[in-house]
Amino acid sequence: MNRRVTPDDILTLKENEVFVFPTSLSGKHVNIYAMLAQLRFGARYGKAFGWQGKTFAIPTVDETMEHRLSVPKIKRYIDKFYEEAERAKGRIFYVAGFDAGNIGSWPTRTIAPFFKECAKLENVYLPEKIWEHID
């Protein structure tokens, strides 16, 4: 599979680029990727899923940010992201790491298989750590 790797140091985005980041069900953007999305790319505090400015949010933890979402729930959110990315072929999606280090964040080996279908889309870029678990 052709590896399209998310750059490690995204500080700006071109017109057609989208930053995909993990957040909580309450849209509290407190992990490093979510804060970057909010401060630089237009993510809105309090919005948990979907398009926000030049970003796309995917909730991975509950409202309290203390517990991971269930496997079926997080898989459903990533599947919905896949549908959006598939429809938006003119955009490039840079998926951030989902192991952001906060309470309830997902280990890469667990979350990576959920992105297997996304990896087939030419407009989706994934972190190297995710690629290592799905190639």
PDB file of C-alpha atoms in Angstrom:
ATOM      1  CA  MET A   1       0.000   0.000   0.000  1.00  0.00           C
ATOM      2  CA  ASN A   2       1.250   3.501  -0.846  1.00  0.00           C
ATOM      3  CA  ARG A   3       2.108   5.191   2.461  1.00  0.00           C
ATOM      4  CA  ARG A   4       0.960   8.785   2.656  1.00  0.00           C
ATOM      5  CA  VAL A   5       2.408  10.001   5.953  1.00  0.00           C
ATOM      6  CA  THR A   6       1.091  12.935   7.970  1.00  0.00           C
ATOM      7  CA  PRO A   7       3.913  15.456   8.475  1.00  0.00           C
ATOM      8  CA  ASP A   8       5.154  15.699  12.072  1.00  0.00           C
ATOM      9  CA  ASP A   9       5.186  19.477  12.214  1.00  0.00           C
ATOM     10  CA  ILE A  10       2.037  20.886  10.613  1.00  0.00           C
ATOM     11  CA  LEU A  11       1.836  24.596  11.430  1.00  0.00           C
ATOM     12  CA  THR A  12       0.023  25.830   8.327  1.00  0.00           C
ATOM     13  CA  LEU A  13      -2.468  24.324   5.915  1.00  0.00           C
ATOM     14  CA  LYS A  14      -3.075  25.045   2.250  1.00  0.00           C
ATOM     15  CA  GLU A  15      -6.577  25.827   1.023  1.00  0.00           C
ATOM     16  CA  ASN A  16      -7.461  22.187   0.295  1.00  0.00           C
ATOM     17  CA  GLU A  17      -5.815  20.642   3.395  1.00  0.00           C
ATOM     18  CA  VAL A  18      -7.667  19.452   6.514  1.00  0.00           C
ATOM     19  CA  PHE A  19      -6.242  18.599   9.948  1.00  0.00           C
ATOM     20  CA  VAL A  20      -7.980  15.566  11.528  1.00  0.00           C
ATOM     21  CA  PHE A  21      -7.680  15.388  15.308  1.00  0.00           C
ATOM     22  CA  PRO A  22      -8.954  13.473  18.355  1.00  0.00           C
ATOM     23  CA  THR A  23     -11.151  15.166  20.946  1.00  0.00           C
ATOM     24  CA  SER A  24     -13.718  14.343  23.639  1.00  0.00           C
ATOM     25  CA  LEU A  25     -17.476  13.809  23.264  1.00  0.00           C
ATOM     26  CA  SER A  26     -17.977  17.240  24.841  1.00  0.00           C
ATOM     27  CA  GLY A  27     -15.619  18.869  22.332  1.00  0.00           C
ATOM     28  CA  LYS A  28     -13.114  19.873  24.986  1.00  0.00           C
ATOM     29  CA  HIS A  29     -10.030  20.334  22.851  1.00  0.00           C
ATOM     30  CA  VAL A  30      -7.312  19.740  25.424  1.00  0.00           C
ATOM     31  CA  ASN A  31      -4.864  17.226  23.939  1.00  0.00           C
ATOM     32  CA  ILE A  32      -1.936  18.611  21.971  1.00  0.00           C
ATOM     33  CA  TYR A  33      -3.489  17.925  18.552  1.00  0.00           C
ATOM     34  CA  ALA A  34      -6.858  19.367  19.527  1.00  0.00           C
ATOM     35  CA  MET A  35      -5.252  22.515  20.930  1.00  0.00           C
ATOM     36  CA  LEU A  36      -3.304  22.952  17.692  1.00  0.00           C
ATOM     37  CA  ALA A  37      -6.524  22.489  15.721  1.00  0.00           C
ATOM     38  CA  GLN A  38      -8.270  25.121  17.816  1.00  0.00           C
ATOM     39  CA  LEU A  39      -5.457  27.665  17.977  1.00  0.00           C
ATOM     40  CA  ARG A  40      -4.333  27.481  14.339  1.00  0.00           C
ATOM     41  CA  PHE A  41      -6.975  25.881  12.140  1.00  0.00           C
ATOM     42  CA  GLY A  42     -10.434  26.937  13.345  1.00  0.00           C
ATOM     43  CA  ALA A  43     -11.638  24.040  15.514  1.00  0.00           C
ATOM     44  CA  ARG A  44     -14.455  25.171  17.792  1.00  0.00           C
ATOM     45  CA  TYR A  45     -14.392  24.355  21.492  1.00  0.00           C
ATOM     46  CA  GLY A  46     -17.514  22.384  22.376  1.00  0.00           C
ATOM     47  CA  LYS A  47     -17.959  20.698  18.981  1.00  0.00           C
ATOM     48  CA  ALA A  48     -17.080  17.021  19.201  1.00  0.00           C
ATOM     49  CA  PHE A  49     -17.413  15.620  15.682  1.00  0.00           C
ATOM     50  CA  GLY A  50     -17.026  16.727  12.114  1.00  0.00           C
ATOM     51  CA  TRP A  51     -15.951  19.740  10.100  1.00  0.00           C
ATOM     52  CA  GLN A  52     -14.666  22.783  11.992  1.00  0.00           C
ATOM     53  CA  GLY A  53     -12.755  25.430  10.051  1.00  0.00           C
ATOM     54  CA  LYS A  54      -9.894  23.595   8.311  1.00  0.00           C
ATOM     55  CA  THR A  55     -10.236  20.646  10.679  1.00  0.00           C
ATOM     56  CA  PHE A  56     -12.234  17.494  11.215  1.00  0.00           C
ATOM     57  CA  ALA A  57     -12.782  16.304  14.803  1.00  0.00           C
ATOM     58  CA  ILE A  58     -13.177  12.672  15.862  1.00  0.00           C
ATOM     59  CA  PRO A  59     -14.151  12.001  19.493  1.00  0.00           C
ATOM     60  CA  THR A  60     -12.166   9.253  21.178  1.00  0.00           C
ATOM     61  CA  VAL A  61     -12.920   9.802  24.874  1.00  0.00           C
ATOM     62  CA  ASP A  62     -16.070  10.467  26.898  1.00  0.00           C
ATOM     63  CA  GLU A  63     -17.370  13.832  28.097  1.00  0.00           C
ATOM     64  CA  THR A  64     -15.308  13.675  31.294  1.00  0.00           C
ATOM     65  CA  MET A  65     -12.142  12.876  29.293  1.00  0.00           C
ATOM     66  CA  GLU A  66     -11.453  10.041  31.729  1.00  0.00           C
ATOM     67  CA  HIS A  67     -12.579   7.018  29.717  1.00  0.00           C
ATOM     68  CA  ARG A  68     -12.069   5.840  26.165  1.00  0.00           C
ATOM     69  CA  LEU A  69     -15.129   5.428  23.997  1.00  0.00           C
ATOM     70  CA  SER A  70     -16.123   1.838  23.333  1.00  0.00           C
ATOM     71  CA  VAL A  71     -14.529   0.096  20.354  1.00  0.00           C
ATOM     72  CA  PRO A  72     -17.817   0.023  18.383  1.00  0.00           C
ATOM     73  CA  LYS A  73     -18.427   3.739  19.038  1.00  0.00           C
ATOM     74  CA  ILE A  74     -14.961   4.935  18.030  1.00  0.00           C
ATOM     75  CA  LYS A  75     -15.088   2.679  14.961  1.00  0.00           C
ATOM     76  CA  ARG A  76     -18.410   4.279  13.936  1.00  0.00           C
ATOM     77  CA  TYR A  77     -16.881   7.774  14.188  1.00  0.00           C
ATOM     78  CA  ILE A  78     -13.872   6.767  12.105  1.00  0.00           C
ATOM     79  CA  ASP A  79     -16.162   5.109   9.548  1.00  0.00           C
ATOM     80  CA  LYS A  80     -18.124   8.380   9.294  1.00  0.00           C
ATOM     81  CA  PHE A  81     -14.845  10.234   8.778  1.00  0.00           C
ATOM     82  CA  TYR A  82     -13.999   7.761   5.981  1.00  0.00           C
ATOM     83  CA  GLU A  83     -17.313   8.595   4.260  1.00  0.00           C
ATOM     84  CA  GLU A  84     -16.576  12.328   4.485  1.00  0.00           C
ATOM     85  CA  ALA A  85     -13.024  11.918   3.161  1.00  0.00           C
ATOM     86  CA  GLU A  86     -14.277   9.761   0.320  1.00  0.00           C
ATOM     87  CA  ARG A  87     -16.786  12.460  -0.704  1.00  0.00           C
ATOM     88  CA  ALA A  88     -14.182  15.235  -0.457  1.00  0.00           C
ATOM     89  CA  LYS A  89     -11.664  13.874  -2.957  1.00  0.00           C
ATOM     90  CA  GLY A  90     -10.335  17.377  -3.732  1.00  0.00           C
ATOM     91  CA  ARG A  91      -9.106  17.772  -0.148  1.00  0.00           C
ATOM     92  CA  ILE A  92      -6.112  16.282   1.631  1.00  0.00           C
ATOM     93  CA  PHE A  93      -6.718  14.986   5.152  1.00  0.00           C
ATOM     94  CA  TYR A  94      -3.801  14.874   7.596  1.00  0.00           C
ATOM     95  CA  VAL A  95      -4.746  12.544  10.434  1.00  0.00           C
ATOM     96  CA  ALA A  96      -2.986  13.419  13.694  1.00  0.00           C
ATOM     97  CA  GLY A  97      -1.857  10.820  16.200  1.00  0.00           C
ATOM     98  CA  PHE A  98      -4.604   9.360  18.325  1.00  0.00           C
ATOM     99  CA  ASP A  99      -2.182   8.514  21.122  1.00  0.00           C
ATOM    100  CA  ALA A 100      -2.053  12.103  22.352  1.00  0.00           C
ATOM    101  CA  GLY A 101      -0.963  11.103  25.843  1.00  0.00           C
ATOM    102  CA  ASN A 102      -3.985  12.380  27.709  1.00  0.00           C
ATOM    103  CA  ILE A 103      -6.118  10.216  29.986  1.00  0.00           C
ATOM    104  CA  GLY A 104      -8.213   7.912  27.843  1.00  0.00           C
ATOM    105  CA  SER A 105      -6.169   8.287  24.671  1.00  0.00           C
ATOM    106  CA  TRP A 106      -5.929   5.217  22.489  1.00  0.00           C
ATOM    107  CA  PRO A 107      -2.761   3.142  22.039  1.00  0.00           C
ATOM    108  CA  THR A 108      -1.743   3.200  18.377  1.00  0.00           C
ATOM    109  CA  ARG A 109      -1.901  -0.597  18.066  1.00  0.00           C
ATOM    110  CA  THR A 110      -5.594  -0.455  19.079  1.00  0.00           C
ATOM    111  CA  ILE A 111      -6.737   2.517  16.999  1.00  0.00           C
ATOM    112  CA  ALA A 112      -4.733   1.784  13.830  1.00  0.00           C
ATOM    113  CA  PRO A 113      -6.958  -1.009  12.447  1.00  0.00           C
ATOM    114  CA  PHE A 114      -9.934   1.377  12.500  1.00  0.00           C
ATOM    115  CA  PHE A 115      -8.112   3.461   9.857  1.00  0.00           C
ATOM    116  CA  LYS A 116      -7.446   0.549   7.477  1.00  0.00           C
ATOM    117  CA  GLU A 117     -10.179   1.615   5.033  1.00  0.00           C
ATOM    118  CA  CYS A 118      -9.090   5.265   5.242  1.00  0.00           C
ATOM    119  CA  ALA A 119      -5.592   4.180   4.233  1.00  0.00           C
ATOM    120  CA  LYS A 120      -6.984   3.125   0.851  1.00  0.00           C
ATOM    121  CA  LEU A 121      -8.063   6.687   0.051  1.00  0.00           C
ATOM    122  CA  GLU A 122      -5.417   8.658  -1.851  1.00  0.00           C
ATOM    123  CA  ASN A 123      -6.404  11.878  -0.069  1.00  0.00           C
ATOM    124  CA  VAL A 124      -5.890  10.563   3.491  1.00  0.00           C
ATOM    125  CA  TYR A 125      -2.481  10.789   5.155  1.00  0.00           C
ATOM    126  CA  LEU A 126      -1.825   8.839   8.358  1.00  0.00           C
ATOM    127  CA  PRO A 127       0.893   9.033  11.025  1.00  0.00           C
ATOM    128  CA  GLU A 128       3.805   6.639  10.493  1.00  0.00           C
ATOM    129  CA  LYS A 129       2.876   4.853  13.736  1.00  0.00           C
ATOM    130  CA  ILE A 130      -0.562   3.977  12.340  1.00  0.00           C
ATOM    131  CA  TRP A 131       0.913   2.748   9.042  1.00  0.00           C
ATOM    132  CA  GLU A 132       3.201   0.378  10.971  1.00  0.00           C
ATOM    133  CA  HIS A 133       0.122  -1.412  12.322  1.00  0.00           C
ATOM    134  CA  ILE A 134      -1.926  -1.641   9.112  1.00  0.00           C
ATOM    135  CA  ASP A 135       0.570  -2.415   6.319  1.00  0.00           C
TER     136      ASP A 135
END
